[in-house]
Amino acid sequence: MKTFSIHPHNVDQRYINEVVEILKSGGIIAYPTDSAYGIGCDIMNKEAIAKVRRIKQLHDTKPLTFVCSSLSDASEYAVIDNASYRIIRRLTPGPYTFLLDATKLTPKAVQNPKRKRCGIRIPDNPICHALVQTLGRPIISTTAKIDGEPTGDPWHIYQEFDGQLDALIDGGYIEEGQTTVLLFENGEVEVIRQGLGEVDL
């Protein structure tokens, strides 16, 4: 596993470019978000998505969350009406996952085949943002867990996943926790899981 040390407040674009090349070639990476580290890949690489599912032991029917660079970017992959837009704009960037109906642009490999729903994230993390912007499309975001708990320690990730991942971005220790999950359905919004993000709807 190749390791890149990137400071979150002084992002080295050369390292970001190297990681993006790994993503483009079908690589699996671990990277910092604003709620523990994530494990992911290029959203458009079907084989890489299957590998992420194997690493995380996720069933094919479980919809996968992915990171977008902006709300505008997210609207290409998820159906966002005016009411949803106002809520998401107020809460992002931040530690939230928004469950929405998927658009035709969203690969079937990341959707629940029956509900055609996807999860989107716009994290408050400069490294994460630089990755997605440079790649030009979203990256899969599954939580890196050790013994079933989210981890914000890159060294623990190296120990646990060495041999399974192609690259690790060491962005320093970050807060460990889960995102707050909001479901948007039939004009209503429901808090599915309360995590690090505060909700005042």
PDB file of N, CA, C and O in Angstrom, residues 6-14 16 126-127 130:
ATOM      1  N   ILE A   6      -0.435  14.031   3.521  1.00  0.00           N
ATOM      2  CA  ILE A   6      -0.932  15.314   2.997  1.00  0.00           C
ATOM      3  C   ILE A   6      -1.530  16.114   4.138  1.00  0.00           C
ATOM      4  O   ILE A   6      -2.411  15.633   4.855  1.00  0.00           O
ATOM      5  N   HIS A   7      -1.041  17.344   4.308  1.00  0.00           N
ATOM      6  CA  HIS A   7      -1.572  18.195   5.369  1.00  0.00           C
ATOM      7  C   HIS A   7      -2.910  18.773   4.922  1.00  0.00           C
ATOM      8  O   HIS A   7      -3.012  19.335   3.825  1.00  0.00           O
ATOM      9  N   PRO A   8      -3.943  18.665   5.759  1.00  0.00           N
ATOM     10  CA  PRO A   8      -5.273  19.122   5.347  1.00  0.00           C
ATOM     11  C   PRO A   8      -5.383  20.625   5.080  1.00  0.00           C
ATOM     12  O   PRO A   8      -6.278  21.062   4.356  1.00  0.00           O
ATOM     13  N   HIS A   9      -4.471  21.399   5.670  1.00  0.00           N
ATOM     14  CA  HIS A   9      -4.530  22.851   5.472  1.00  0.00           C
ATOM     15  C   HIS A   9      -3.459  23.358   4.509  1.00  0.00           C
ATOM     16  O   HIS A   9      -3.296  24.557   4.322  1.00  0.00           O
ATOM     17  N   ASN A  10      -2.729  22.408   3.919  1.00  0.00           N
ATOM     18  CA  ASN A  10      -1.740  22.759   2.896  1.00  0.00           C
ATOM     19  C   ASN A  10      -1.650  21.579   1.933  1.00  0.00           C
ATOM     20  O   ASN A  10      -0.665  20.859   1.894  1.00  0.00           O
ATOM     21  N   VAL A  11      -2.725  21.416   1.160  1.00  0.00           N
ATOM     22  CA  VAL A  11      -2.870  20.224   0.317  1.00  0.00           C
ATOM     23  C   VAL A  11      -1.869  20.268  -0.841  1.00  0.00           C
ATOM     24  O   VAL A  11      -1.854  21.216  -1.626  1.00  0.00           O
ATOM     25  N   ASP A  12      -1.027  19.238  -0.920  1.00  0.00           N
ATOM     26  CA  ASP A  12      -0.029  19.134  -1.982  1.00  0.00           C
ATOM     27  C   ASP A  12      -0.688  18.523  -3.223  1.00  0.00           C
ATOM     28  O   ASP A  12      -0.990  17.326  -3.244  1.00  0.00           O
ATOM     29  N   GLN A  13      -0.894  19.343  -4.235  1.00  0.00           N
ATOM     30  CA  GLN A  13      -1.602  18.897  -5.432  1.00  0.00           C
ATOM     31  C   GLN A  13      -0.846  17.789  -6.167  1.00  0.00           C
ATOM     32  O   GLN A  13      -1.463  16.940  -6.815  1.00  0.00           O
ATOM     33  N   ARG A  14       0.474  17.740  -6.044  1.00  0.00           N
ATOM     34  CA  ARG A  14       1.245  16.675  -6.703  1.00  0.00           C
ATOM     35  C   ARG A  14       0.842  15.307  -6.163  1.00  0.00           C
ATOM     36  O   ARG A  14       0.689  14.355  -6.933  1.00  0.00           O
ATOM     37  N   ILE A  16      -2.034  14.650  -4.648  1.00  0.00           N
ATOM     38  CA  ILE A  16      -3.431  14.443  -5.060  1.00  0.00           C
ATOM     39  C   ILE A  16      -3.473  13.877  -6.475  1.00  0.00           C
ATOM     40  O   ILE A  16      -4.217  12.924  -6.766  1.00  0.00           O
ATOM     41  N   PRO A 126     -10.599  19.423   3.126  1.00  0.00           N
ATOM     42  CA  PRO A 126      -9.929  19.918   1.919  1.00  0.00           C
ATOM     43  C   PRO A 126      -9.280  18.823   1.073  1.00  0.00           C
ATOM     44  O   PRO A 126      -9.251  18.926  -0.154  1.00  0.00           O
ATOM     45  N   ILE A 127      -8.763  17.772   1.707  1.00  0.00           N
ATOM     46  CA  ILE A 127      -8.133  16.675   0.963  1.00  0.00           C
ATOM     47  C   ILE A 127      -9.187  15.939   0.139  1.00  0.00           C
ATOM     48  O   ILE A 127      -9.009  15.659  -1.046  1.00  0.00           O
ATOM     49  N   ALA A 130     -10.317  18.092  -2.757  1.00  0.00           N
ATOM     50  CA  ALA A 130      -9.314  18.151  -3.826  1.00  0.00           C
ATOM     51  C   ALA A 130      -9.304  16.868  -4.652  1.00  0.00           C
ATOM     52  O   ALA A 130      -9.152  16.905  -5.880  1.00  0.00           O
TER      53      ALA A 130
END
